[in-house]
Amino acid sequence: MKTFSYNAQPSRVVFGSGTSRTVADEVLRLGRSRVLLLAGRDVAEPAAEITRALGDLLVARFDGAAMHTPTHVTEEALAAARAHDVDCVVSLGGGSTTGLSKALAVRAGYDQVIIPTTYAGSEVTPVLGETENGVKTTRSSADILPETVIYDVDLTVGLPPTITLTSAINAMAHAVEALYAPEANPVTDQLALEAIRGITQGLPKVMADPSDLDARGELLQAAWLSGSCLAAVGMGLHHKLCHALGGGFDLPHSPMHTVILPYAMAYNAPAAQDVMRRIAEVMRVPDAAAGVHDLVASLGGPTSLAELGFTVDDIPKAAALATARPYPNPQAVTVDGISALLADAVAGSRPGGGNAFPRAELDRMSRAVVASFADTEDPRLHTLMTDLVRRAHDFVTSNDLTTAEWEFAIDFLTRTGQICSDVRQEFILLSDTLGISTMVDILTNSRARKQTPSAVLGPFYVEGPPAVQTGADLAEGLPGVPMWVDVAVTDPDGTPLPEAIVDVWQSNEDGFYDVQLPDLDGPVLRGRFRTDTDGRLRFWTILPCEYPIPADGPVGQMLAAVGRHPFRAPHVHFMISAPGHRRLITQLFPSDGAYLTSDSVFGVKHNLIVDMPEHRGPTPDGRVVDGAWRRLDFTFRIAPDA
């Protein structure tokens, strides 16, 4: 159990389409009446709409917000605010405008209503980064956190593709670093993973069709979640390095974050393997860092610092800035390490090397195959086939399956089929050893109230076993420890079921079933009984022994390859049928048997482990037994038909 603390940030969020028209209501809700509007020339049209919506509440406007929030720009805006006796700031735009609003709030205590037009996510954080004399510093305070954020999906429709892409990846960076922050907790973990999923899925849709409001909404919501992560936990290498590059080299903010993110992830990967695994899972790629790089490259985004004007000659200064002050990070931050990271980022080389993972092409193929079943008339068949395709395709892609591996799998299945015969079913054995047989059994047979647990049928059942009378000896003189069996068959409430048909079969003391011994004359250790008027039957057999499942075929080779043993825990099979009741297929296991916790086909269930105590002397039916014998007493409860 992980100990953690979590502080929820108390911003009000208004999300939807056309929500920016409520800006005046939100200002009045805060009890404010004199608004400074921060809006650059790049948002002239929506700024005009906000101006109309604010009406008499608007007393001043400032359009000079700059990247990395220079302090001299803040002072200019603060002078304008004071000159107009402002009590509230409305910010319309991207991260630079939001940053200026925060800088004003922390200096003068203004309430803030933020209307973001990009996907940066900083609008829901109490974090402010400012630049002075070429050095960017960061601080956090409750006074910085905006009171209200209005997300209007409509305002993002006109966002240029390059800004759409880079601001979304900038938001993703918040979510990535939240997952390995020292303050990471279950709340931010879930927010972060959902944000990464939303950006990974929504960004390609938006880039393909910028007018897709649903995709825009998915992306904007993911950016909000990302920002919420940044608000709750501290950031590591990625953000510290970007602050150094932004403040020291005046690199464009979101493109810089976009380039650096995959390289920062690759740098931290050895010390944050579980985080990178979880990110890769939600992105549906084999490697998280390479997956982010491939996503950006596939959408035409920047992948190298060289594209932004940063050169190899700048690396020493940047590495010194990034390592000047210690900060929490999974991997130790060193000058040499950061220098190598920056060299890779300048070159734009794919983290880990190799070729890009073709996620989009794979998804198109999967959708096409699923669509091919559209005319399936049977609804259940349609569900099974389409779900099977999706899951099989996901297995192939998430494991980056190679041609050689797939050919080996085809050969394995071919050999599995070729070894099957009338007395051997290798496919059932494969299903058993993968736990599938038991899973299906649980789903099918474990929902009836008070019924004895079921178990797998196994590959050695034979239809039409010989009829055997109560009191007979199934072993017919075979070596082994004699065992007297006295069992009853009842309904769930304990009412005896006479004339129930009970098939019994088991292996000999060497672990072989009769069908595995071609020289054996007739069925042995198997038979069909009928319960008496009290619902009981009694017979002799031998104590079951552990045995290996057939290991001379493909299934045995699979078990050997993965270091698993082939042994089954000792057991006796029962198949019980009675009119008006569900058939029960099950097994009973001696409590002192071997392999109870590692049965090769996962067939052991706790309630099927029973004592088969040792006895000496007189037997229940007077049979003379030299030495020890065992006894099995059990009541099977079978459920009525549904």
C-alpha positions as semicolon CSV with decimal commas, in nm:
position;residue;x (nm);y (nm);z (nm)
1;M;0,000;0,000;0,000
2;K;0,136;0,340;-0,096
3;T;0,107;0,630;0,147
4;F;0,021;0,957;-0,026
5;S;-0,140;1,297;0,012
6;Y;-0,352;1,477;-0,246
7;N;-0,469;1,838;-0,258
8;A;-0,761;1,908;-0,491
9;Q;-0,728;2,247;-0,663
10;P;-1,051;2,448;-0,621
11;S;-1,091;2,607;-0,967
12;R;-1,437;2,625;-1,120
13;V;-1,449;2,467;-1,467
14;V;-1,713;2,538;-1,732
15;F;-1,679;2,301;-2,028
16;G;-1,869;2,270;-2,355
17;S;-1,953;2,433;-2,686
18;G;-2,029;2,808;-2,685
19;T;-1,950;2,835;-2,314
20;S;-1,738;3,150;-2,359
21;R;-2,064;3,345;-2,402
22;T;-2,120;3,301;-2,027
23;V;-1,807;3,500;-1,939
24;A;-2,003;3,794;-1,796
25;D;-2,201;3,561;-1,570
26;E;-1,879;3,410;-1,441
27;V;-1,730;3,753;-1,366
28;L;-2,044;3,854;-1,177
29;R;-2,043;3,521;-0,995
30;L;-1,707;3,626;-0,849
31;G;-1,860;3,957;-0,738
32;R;-1,641;4,158;-0,978
33;S;-1,733;4,443;-1,212
34;R;-1,417;4,595;-1,367
35;V;-1,244;4,363;-1,615
36;L;-0,906;4,379;-1,786
37;L;-0,918;4,162;-2,100
38;L;-0,589;3,999;-2,201
39;A;-0,613;3,898;-2,567
40;G;-0,354;3,905;-2,842
41;R;-0,404;4,000;-3,205
42;D;-0,404;3,632;-3,300
43;V;-0,744;3,591;-3,133
44;A;-0,904;3,909;-3,268
45;E;-1,233;3,751;-3,374
46;P;-1,310;3,563;-3,050
47;A;-1,183;3,867;-2,856
48;A;-1,450;4,075;-3,025
49;E;-1,712;3,822;-2,913
50;I;-1,582;3,828;-2,556
51;T;-1,583;4,208;-2,565
52;R;-1,949;4,209;-2,663
53;A;-2,032;3,946;-2,400
54;L;-1,863;4,146;-2,123
55;G;-2,035;4,473;-2,216
56;D;-1,995;4,739;-1,948
57;L;-1,788;4,506;-1,731
58;L;-1,490;4,558;-1,963
59;V;-1,280;4,863;-1,867
60;A;-0,940;4,787;-2,027
61;R;-0,760;4,558;-2,272
62;F;-0,395;4,451;-2,306
63;D;-0,262;4,264;-2,610
64;G;0,110;4,245;-2,535
65;A;0,147;3,903;-2,366
66;A;0,476;3,739;-2,461
67;M;0,621;3,390;-2,454
68;H;0,782;3,279;-2,124
69;T;0,610;3,569;-1,939
70;P;0,887;3,835;-1,929
71;T;0,863;4,042;-1,612
72;H;0,886;4,371;-1,799
73;V;0,571;4,285;-1,995
74;T;0,397;4,201;-1,669
75;E;0,485;4,543;-1,531
76;E;0,335;4,711;-1,839
77;A;0,011;4,515;-1,801
78;L;0,001;4,581;-1,426
79;A;0,029;4,956;-1,487
80;A;-0,266;4,939;-1,726
81;A;-0,472;4,743;-1,475
82;R;-0,404;4,987;-1,196
83;A;-0,479;5,282;-1,416
84;H;-0,829;5,147;-1,475
85;D;-0,895;5,025;-1,120
86;V;-0,934;4,665;-1,238
87;D;-1,070;4,396;-1,002
88;C;-1,077;4,098;-1,241
89;V;-0,868;3,967;-1,531
90;V;-1,020;3,775;-1,821
91;S;-0,760;3,597;-2,027
92;L;-0,828;3,475;-2,381
93;G;-0,553;3,284;-2,562
94;G;-0,278;3,031;-2,510
95;G;-0,014;2,970;-2,245
96;S;0,151;3,313;-2,277
97;T;-0,173;3,499;-2,209
98;T;-0,257;3,265;-1,923
99;G;0,089;3,318;-1,777
100;L;0,047;3,695;-1,785
101;S;-0,289;3,667;-1,609
102;K;-0,130;3,460;-1,334
103;A;0,158;3,707;-1,299
104;L;-0,090;3,991;-1,250
105;A;-0,295;3,792;-1,001
106;V;-0,001;3,701;-0,782
107;R;0,114;4,065;-0,773
108;A;-0,219;4,242;-0,724
109;G;-0,463;3,973;-0,609
110;Y;-0,695;3,995;-0,910
111;D;-0,953;3,724;-0,965
112;Q;-0,902;3,540;-1,292
113;V;-1,135;3,396;-1,555
114;I;-0,926;3,204;-1,809
115;I;-1,058;3,113;-2,155
116;P;-0,787;2,897;-2,317
117;T;-0,773;2,866;-2,694
118;T;-0,495;2,604;-2,701
119;Y;-0,433;2,275;-2,523
120;A;-0,151;2,379;-2,288
121;G;-0,335;2,294;-1,964
122;S;-0,157;2,554;-1,752
123;E;-0,486;2,733;-1,686
124;V;-0,579;2,493;-1,405
125;T;-0,245;2,508;-1,223
126;P;-0,110;2,727;-0,942
127;V;0,226;2,737;-1,123
128;L;0,384;3,045;-1,283
129;G;0,699;3,053;-1,491
130;E;0,856;3,395;-1,552
131;T;1,165;3,513;-1,736
132;E;1,398;3,791;-1,627
133;N;1,740;3,866;-1,774
134;G;1,734;3,543;-1,975
135;V;1,665;3,319;-1,676
136;K;1,331;3,146;-1,629
137;T;1,213;3,073;-1,277
138;T;0,906;2,894;-1,153
139;R;0,695;2,941;-0,845
140;S;0,374;2,796;-0,711
141;S;0,110;2,960;-0,495
142;A;-0,261;2,940;-0,427
143;D;-0,277;3,306;-0,531
144;I;-0,168;3,204;-0,882
145;L;-0,448;2,952;-0,937
146;P;-0,730;3,097;-1,154
147;E;-1,073;3,109;-0,994
148;T;-1,261;3,005;-1,308
149;V;-1,169;2,833;-1,635
150;I;-1,406;2,839;-1,932
151;Y;-1,334;2,570;-2,189
152;D;-1,513;2,650;-2,513
153;V;-1,444;2,383;-2,774
154;D;-1,559;2,622;-3,048
155;L;-1,260;2,850;-2,980
156;T;-1,014;2,574;-3,070
157;V;-1,158;2,503;-3,416
158;G;-0,957;2,776;-3,584
159;L;-0,634;2,684;-3,408
160;P;-0,357;2,632;-3,666
161;P;-0,249;2,267;-3,701
162;T;0,104;2,333;-3,578
163;I;-0,020;2,496;-3,258
164;T;-0,286;2,228;-3,213
165;L;-0,019;1,959;-3,225
166;T;0,250;2,122;-3,014
167;S;0,019;2,257;-2,744
168;A;-0,141;1,911;-2,710
169;I;0,199;1,744;-2,666
170;N;0,291;2,019;-2,421
171;A;-0,014;1,914;-2,220
172;M;0,085;1,548;-2,248
173;A;0,419;1,635;-2,087
174;H;0,235;1,738;-1,768
175;A;0,065;1,399;-1,752
176;V;0,383;1,204;-1,823
177;E;0,585;1,372;-1,551
178;A;0,300;1,347;-1,301
179;L;0,326;0,968;-1,318
180;Y;0,683;0,960;-1,183
181;A;0,667;1,267;-0,957
182;P;0,758;1,210;-0,590
183;E;0,403;1,323;-0,499
184;A;0,238;1,081;-0,746
185;N;-0,083;0,933;-0,612
186;P;-0,371;0,718;-0,740
187;V;-0,583;1,022;-0,829
188;T;-0,327;1,196;-1,047
189;D;-0,216;0,862;-1,192
190;Q;-0,566;0,800;-1,329
191;L;-0,598;1,157;-1,453
192;A;-0,259;1,135;-1,623
193;L;-0,322;0,805;-1,799
194;E;-0,664;0,918;-1,919
195;A;-0,509;1,243;-2,044
196;I;-0,239;1,058;-2,236
197;R;-0,500;0,825;-2,382
198;G;-0,720;1,118;-2,486
199;I;-0,436;1,309;-2,651
200;T;-0,307;0,999;-2,830
201;Q;-0,652;0,921;-2,968
202;G;-0,788;1,271;-3,018
203;L;-0,491;1,450;-3,172
204;P;-0,476;1,246;-3,497
205;K;-0,852;1,292;-3,542
206;V;-0,825;1,669;-3,501
207;M;-0,527;1,692;-3,735
208;A;-0,719;1,492;-3,997
209;D;-1,038;1,700;-3,956
210;P;-0,990;2,028;-3,766
211;S;-1,366;2,087;-3,768
212;D;-1,445;1,766;-3,576
213;L;-1,595;1,909;-3,256
214;D;-1,615;1,573;-3,082
215;A;-1,243;1,514;-3,139
216;R;-1,167;1,872;-3,035
217;G;-1,367;1,815;-2,718
218;E;-1,179;1,492;-2,644
219;L;-0,848;1,672;-2,689
220;L;-0,949;1,974;-2,481
221;Q;-1,072;1,754;-2,199
222;A;-0,743;1,563;-2,205
223;A;-0,553;1,892;-2,182
224;W;-0,762;1,990;-1,879
225;L;-0,678;1,659;-1,710
226;S;-0,310;1,709;-1,791
227;G;-0,312;2,052;-1,635
228;S;-0,484;1,913;-1,328
229;C;-0,190;1,674;-1,290
230;L;0,057;1,963;-1,309
231;A;-0,145;2,142;-1,044
232;A;-0,130;1,850;-0,801
233;V;0,231;1,728;-0,819
234;G;0,578;1,854;-0,895
235;M;0,744;1,822;-1,232
236;G;1,081;1,671;-1,317
237;L;1,348;1,676;-1,584
238;H;1,130;1,757;-1,884
239;H;0,989;2,078;-1,740
240;K;1,314;2,188;-1,578
241;L;1,503;2,137;-1,903
242;C;1,237;2,321;-2,103
243;H;1,251;2,612;-1,859
244;A;1,626;2,629;-1,912
245;L;1,591;2,618;-2,289
246;G;1,304;2,866;-2,293
247;G;1,462;3,118;-2,061
248;G;1,820;3,079;-2,186
249;F;1,760;3,045;-2,560
250;D;1,412;3,193;-2,611
251;L;1,293;2,880;-2,791
252;P;0,922;2,865;-2,884
253;H;0,740;2,720;-2,588
254;S;0,513;2,441;-2,710
255;P;0,736;2,329;-3,002
256;M;1,024;2,300;-2,755
257;H;0,813;2,087;-2,519
258;T;0,709;1,874;-2,814
259;V;1,067;1,803;-2,916
260;I;1,204;1,741;-2,568
261;L;0,931;1,514;-2,429
262;P;1,030;1,181;-2,594
263;Y;1,397;1,234;-2,510
264;A;1,322;1,319;-2,146
265;M;1,107;1,005;-2,129
266;A;1,387;0,792;-2,276
267;Y;1,632;0,944;-2,026
268;N;1,408;0,854;-1,731
269;A;1,289;0,518;-1,864
270;P;1,552;0,299;-1,690
271;A;1,448;0,442;-1,352
272;A;1,073;0,457;-1,424
273;Q;1,006;0,134;-1,609
274;D;0,658;0,075;-1,466
275;V;0,550;0,429;-1,555
276;M;0,673;0,388;-1,912
277;R;0,499;0,052;-1,937
278;R;0,168;0,206;-1,834
279;I;0,211;0,494;-2,078
280;A;0,291;0,251;-2,358
281;E;-0,022;0,053;-2,273
282;V;-0,258;0,351;-2,301
283;M;-0,082;0,468;-2,619
284;R;-0,097;0,110;-2,752
285;V;0,267;0,108;-2,859
286;P;0,564;-0,113;-2,760
287;D;0,774;0,175;-2,623
288;A;0,647;0,495;-2,461
289;A;0,925;0,737;-2,559
290;A;0,945;0,614;-2,917
291;G;0,565;0,617;-2,931
292;V;0,549;0,989;-2,850
293;H;0,822;1,061;-3,107
294;D;0,635;0,857;-3,370
295;L;0,305;1,032;-3,292
296;V;0,460;1,376;-3,342
297;A;0,648;1,270;-3,657
298;S;0,341;1,108;-3,811
299;L;0,147;1,433;-3,773
300;G;0,422;1,654;-3,915
301;G;0,532;1,809;-3,587
302;P;0,885;1,916;-3,488
303;T;1,113;1,631;-3,377
304;S;1,450;1,806;-3,340
305;L;1,584;2,110;-3,158
306;A;1,771;2,201;-3,474
307;E;1,437;2,289;-3,632
308;L;1,390;2,546;-3,355
309;G;1,730;2,709;-3,397
310;F;1,916;2,528;-3,119
311;T;2,258;2,392;-3,221
312;V;2,519;2,152;-3,091
313;D;2,725;2,452;-2,979
314;D;2,443;2,550;-2,739
315;I;2,452;2,217;-2,553
316;P;2,716;2,301;-2,287
317;K;2,533;2,614;-2,172
318;A;2,195;2,440;-2,174
319;A;2,327;2,140;-1,979
320;A;2,479;2,372;-1,720
321;L;2,151;2,562;-1,679
322;A;1,949;2,241;-1,651
323;T;2,174;2,096;-1,381
324;A;2,244;2,414;-1,185
325;R;1,991;2,331;-0,914
326;P;1,898;1,985;-0,788
327;Y;1,538;1,871;-0,831
328;P;1,350;1,544;-0,790
329;N;1,373;1,315;-1,091
330;P;1,366;0,936;-1,133
331;Q;1,704;0,923;-1,305
332;A;2,003;1,112;-1,167
333;V;2,049;1,438;-1,356
334;T;2,408;1,487;-1,468
335;V;2,579;1,723;-1,710
336;D;2,697;1,431;-1,925
337;G;2,351;1,275;-1,926
338;I;2,175;1,597;-2,021
339;S;2,438;1,668;-2,285
340;A;2,372;1,330;-2,445
341;L;1,995;1,389;-2,427
342;L;2,030;1,726;-2,598
343;A;2,258;1,582;-2,865
344;D;1,989;1,328;-2,952
345;A;1,727;1,603;-2,951
346;V;1,932;1,820;-3,185
347;A;1,973;1,527;-3,423
348;G;1,606;1,431;-3,394
349;S;1,696;1,063;-3,377
350;R;1,419;0,823;-3,275
351;P;1,456;0,711;-2,910
352;G;1,577;0,354;-2,912
353;G;1,646;0,362;-3,285
354;G;1,457;0,156;-3,538
355;N;1,166;0,253;-3,755
356;A;0,845;0,426;-3,654
357;F;0,568;0,209;-3,516
358;P;0,282;0,222;-3,772
359;R;0,000;0,275;-3,523
360;A;-0,234;0,460;-3,761
361;E;-0,195;0,204;-4,039
362;L;-0,253;-0,081;-3,795
363;D;-0,568;0,084;-3,664
364;R;-0,702;0,132;-4,018
365;M;-0,642;-0,236;-4,091
366;S;-0,813;-0,345;-3,768
367;R;-1,117;-0,127;-3,841
368;A;-1,141;-0,275;-4,191
369;V;-1,136;-0,632;-4,063
370;V;-1,396;-0,558;-3,796
371;A;-1,616;-0,389;-4,057
372;S;-1,601;-0,700;-4,275
373;F;-1,832;-0,875;-4,025
374;A;-2,103;-0,609;-4,053
375;D;-2,345;-0,839;-4,238
376;T;-2,326;-1,123;-3,985
377;E;-2,686;-1,218;-3,912
378;D;-2,630;-1,388;-3,579
379;P;-2,578;-1,107;-3,320
380;R;-2,382;-1,331;-3,085
381;L;-2,153;-1,448;-3,365
382;H;-2,098;-1,087;-3,471
383;T;-2,002;-0,990;-3,117
384;L;-1,765;-1,283;-3,073
385;M;-1,590;-1,240;-3,408
386;T;-1,541;-0,865;-3,388
387;D;-1,421;-0,880;-3,029
388;L;-1,186;-1,166;-3,115
389;V;-1,037;-0,965;-3,401
390;R;-0,989;-0,655;-3,187
391;R;-0,819;-0,847;-2,907
392;A;-0,607;-1,058;-3,139
393;H;-0,495;-0,750;-3,328
394;D;-0,418;-0,574;-3,001
395;F;-0,204;-0,871;-2,892
396;V;-0,014;-0,860;-3,221
397;T;0,047;-0,486;-3,210
398;S;0,116;-0,441;-2,840
399;N;0,382;-0,713;-2,859
400;D;0,521;-0,590;-3,192
401;L;0,496;-0,945;-3,325
402;T;0,753;-1,042;-3,587
403;T;0,699;-1,256;-3,896
404;A;0,923;-1,526;-3,753
405;E;0,722;-1,535;-3,430
406;W;0,393;-1,556;-3,617
407;E;0,522;-1,834;-3,843
408;F;0,634;-2,024;-3,534
409;A;0,285;-1,981;-3,387
410;I;0,123;-2,113;-3,706
411;D;0,359;-2,411;-3,705
412;F;0,281;-2,472;-3,336
413;L;-0,094;-2,477;-3,402
414;T;-0,043;-2,699;-3,706
415;R;0,154;-2,951;-3,502
416;T;-0,107;-2,932;-3,226
417;G;-0,374;-3,035;-3,473
418;Q;-0,165;-3,307;-3,634
419;I;-0,105;-3,490;-3,306
420;C;-0,477;-3,505;-3,220
421;S;-0,647;-3,845;-3,251
422;D;-0,948;-4,038;-3,123
423;V;-0,774;-4,087;-2,789
424;R;-0,576;-3,762;-2,762
425;Q;-0,698;-3,403;-2,790
426;E;-0,395;-3,174;-2,788
427;F;-0,610;-2,864;-2,844
428;I;-0,803;-2,935;-2,524
429;L;-0,469;-2,982;-2,350
430;L;-0,353;-2,647;-2,487
431;S;-0,673;-2,482;-2,366
432;D;-0,627;-2,647;-2,026
433;T;-0,266;-2,538;-1,978
434;L;-0,348;-2,179;-2,076
435;G;-0,625;-2,170;-1,817
436;I;-0,891;-2,109;-2,083
437;S;-1,080;-2,430;-2,008
438;T;-1,107;-2,336;-1,641
439;M;-1,213;-1,979;-1,727
440;V;-1,494;-2,104;-1,950
441;D;-1,589;-2,358;-1,683
442;I;-1,610;-2,087;-1,418
443;L;-1,825;-1,867;-1,641
444;T;-2,053;-2,155;-1,734
445;N;-2,087;-2,347;-1,412
446;S;-2,000;-2,131;-1,113
447;R;-2,309;-1,912;-1,093
448;A;-2,554;-2,163;-0,949
449;R;-2,630;-2,117;-0,579
450;K;-2,497;-2,386;-0,344
451;Q;-2,376;-2,609;-0,627
452;T;-2,058;-2,812;-0,589
453;P;-1,783;-2,635;-0,786
454;S;-1,719;-2,769;-1,131
455;A;-1,384;-2,851;-1,291
456;V;-1,250;-2,907;-1,641
457;L;-1,349;-3,219;-1,830
458;G;-0,994;-3,299;-1,934
459;P;-0,882;-3,480;-2,249
460;F;-0,935;-3,840;-2,132
461;Y;-1,309;-3,869;-2,089
462;V;-1,463;-4,143;-2,307
463;E;-1,832;-4,145;-2,400
464;G;-2,031;-4,449;-2,289
465;P;-1,820;-4,593;-2,007
466;P;-1,911;-4,945;-1,890
467;A;-2,196;-4,976;-1,639
468;V;-2,069;-5,068;-1,292
469;Q;-2,266;-5,185;-0,991
470;T;-2,244;-5,020;-0,652
471;G;-1,975;-5,182;-0,441
472;A;-1,761;-5,283;-0,741
473;D;-1,386;-5,227;-0,766
474;L;-1,293;-4,991;-1,051
475;A;-0,925;-5,085;-1,008
476;E;-0,990;-5,454;-1,078
477;G;-0,673;-5,556;-0,897
478;L;-0,444;-5,282;-1,032
479;P;-0,162;-5,181;-0,797
480;G;-0,219;-4,880;-0,574
481;V;-0,350;-4,780;-0,233
482;P;-0,711;-4,908;-0,209
483;M;-0,971;-4,639;-0,152
484;W;-1,334;-4,678;-0,049
485;V;-1,560;-4,412;-0,200
486;D;-1,894;-4,324;-0,040
487;V;-2,062;-4,027;-0,206
488;A;-2,411;-3,881;-0,216
489;V;-2,584;-3,674;-0,484
490;T;-2,840;-3,414;-0,370
491;D;-3,004;-3,095;-0,486
492;P;-2,875;-2,762;-0,341
493;D;-3,102;-2,799;-0,036
494;G;-2,980;-3,151;0,045
495;T;-3,267;-3,358;-0,101
496;P;-3,123;-3,691;-0,227
497;L;-3,137;-3,756;-0,602
498;P;-3,192;-4,127;-0,675
499;E;-3,108;-4,274;-1,016
500;A;-2,853;-4,002;-1,087
501;I;-2,596;-4,113;-1,345
502;V;-2,239;-4,079;-1,219
503;D;-1,945;-4,135;-1,453
504;V;-1,612;-4,184;-1,275
505;W;-1,263;-4,203;-1,426
506;Q;-0,904;-4,159;-1,310
507;S;-0,545;-4,253;-1,387
508;N;-0,351;-4,549;-1,250
509;E;-0,075;-4,518;-0,991
510;D;0,175;-4,447;-1,269
511;G;-0,029;-4,154;-1,395
512;F;-0,172;-4,313;-1,709
513;Y;-0,534;-4,335;-1,818
514;D;-0,649;-4,655;-1,985
515;V;-0,678;-4,482;-2,324
516;Q;-0,306;-4,406;-2,305
517;L;-0,220;-4,775;-2,273
518;P;-0,292;-4,946;-2,608
519;D;-0,198;-5,292;-2,475
520;L;-0,460;-5,272;-2,201
521;D;-0,759;-5,502;-2,249
522;G;-1,073;-5,296;-2,203
523;P;-1,164;-4,992;-1,988
524;V;-1,003;-4,972;-1,646
525;L;-1,053;-4,718;-1,368
526;R;-1,361;-4,580;-1,535
527;G;-1,729;-4,668;-1,508
528;R;-2,088;-4,549;-1,493
529;F;-2,287;-4,578;-1,170
530;R;-2,643;-4,497;-1,067
531;T;-2,726;-4,364;-0,725
532;D;-2,956;-4,568;-0,501
533;T;-3,283;-4,456;-0,347
534;D;-3,091;-4,248;-0,094
535;G;-2,892;-4,074;-0,368
536;R;-2,574;-4,261;-0,268
537;L;-2,321;-4,483;-0,438
538;R;-2,022;-4,674;-0,302
539;F;-1,728;-4,839;-0,473
540;W;-1,364;-4,925;-0,445
541;T;-1,086;-4,769;-0,647
542;I;-0,728;-4,661;-0,573
543;L;-0,590;-4,341;-0,426
544;P;-0,528;-4,102;-0,715
545;C;-0,168;-4,003;-0,784
546;E;-0,016;-3,698;-0,944
547;Y;0,080;-3,747;-1,305
548;P;0,225;-3,551;-1,595
549;I;-0,003;-3,446;-1,877
550;P;0,126;-3,568;-2,215
551;A;0,448;-3,376;-2,266
552;D;0,572;-3,534;-2,587
553;G;0,383;-3,291;-2,813
554;P;0,361;-2,919;-2,880
555;V;0,197;-2,841;-2,542
556;G;0,475;-3,018;-2,354
557;Q;0,732;-2,824;-2,555
558;M;0,556;-2,501;-2,466
559;L;0,562;-2,584;-2,095
560;A;0,932;-2,670;-2,110
561;A;1,010;-2,347;-2,295
562;V;0,850;-2,134;-2,023
563;G;0,983;-2,334;-1,729
564;R;0,653;-2,488;-1,619
565;H;0,616;-2,845;-1,498
566;P;0,356;-3,074;-1,663
567;F;0,214;-3,233;-1,347
568;R;-0,148;-3,248;-1,249
569;A;-0,247;-3,268;-0,885
570;P;-0,395;-3,613;-0,803
571;H;-0,771;-3,630;-0,856
572;V;-1,073;-3,842;-0,940
573;H;-1,311;-3,725;-1,214
574;F;-1,689;-3,721;-1,172
575;M;-1,962;-3,640;-1,424
576;I;-2,310;-3,635;-1,265
577;S;-2,645;-3,607;-1,441
578;A;-2,999;-3,623;-1,300
579;P;-3,337;-3,543;-1,462
580;G;-3,435;-3,179;-1,414
581;H;-3,085;-3,079;-1,300
582;R;-2,775;-2,931;-1,457
583;R;-2,495;-3,170;-1,539
584;L;-2,196;-3,135;-1,307
585;I;-1,843;-3,211;-1,425
586;T;-1,592;-3,193;-1,142
587;Q;-1,288;-3,345;-0,973
588;L;-1,193;-3,424;-0,614
589;F;-0,838;-3,375;-0,490
590;P;-0,679;-3,542;-0,182
591;S;-0,577;-3,276;0,066
592;D;-0,232;-3,433;0,108
593;G;-0,170;-3,456;-0,266
594;A;0,116;-3,294;-0,455
595;Y;0,090;-2,992;-0,689
596;L;-0,232;-2,858;-0,537
597;T;-0,104;-2,502;-0,577
598;S;0,061;-2,549;-0,916
599;D;-0,168;-2,782;-1,108
600;S;-0,062;-2,766;-1,472
601;V;-0,417;-2,708;-1,598
602;F;-0,532;-2,480;-1,311
603;G;-0,810;-2,723;-1,223
604;V;-0,781;-2,723;-0,845
605;K;-1,049;-2,533;-0,653
606;H;-1,044;-2,493;-0,276
607;N;-1,382;-2,656;-0,216
608;L;-1,279;-2,961;-0,420
609;I;-0,982;-3,040;-0,195
610;V;-1,103;-3,304;0,048
611;D;-0,956;-3,526;0,316
612;M;-0,908;-3,888;0,211
613;P;-0,787;-4,021;0,546
614;E;-0,585;-4,336;0,593
615;H;-0,743;-4,636;0,771
616;R;-0,632;-4,982;0,875
617;G;-0,831;-5,287;0,970
618;P;-1,195;-5,364;0,885
619;T;-1,343;-5,202;0,577
620;P;-1,700;-5,072;0,530
621;D;-1,808;-5,366;0,312
622;G;-1,599;-5,635;0,484
623;R;-1,338;-5,657;0,215
624;V;-1,003;-5,778;0,345
625;V;-0,727;-5,528;0,281
626;D;-0,371;-5,594;0,385
627;G;-0,219;-5,272;0,509
628;A;-0,352;-4,919;0,480
629;W;-0,652;-4,804;0,279
630;R;-0,810;-4,466;0,223
631;R;-1,165;-4,340;0,244
632;L;-1,339;-4,067;0,046
633;D;-1,674;-3,931;0,171
634;F;-1,838;-3,646;-0,016
635;T;-2,177;-3,497;-0,103
636;F;-2,226;-3,353;-0,451
637;R;-2,491;-3,083;-0,480
638;I;-2,620;-3,020;-0,832
639;A;-2,838;-2,729;-0,936
640;P;-3,180;-2,758;-1,098
641;D;-3,218;-2,659;-1,461
642;A;-3,261;-2,287;-1,510
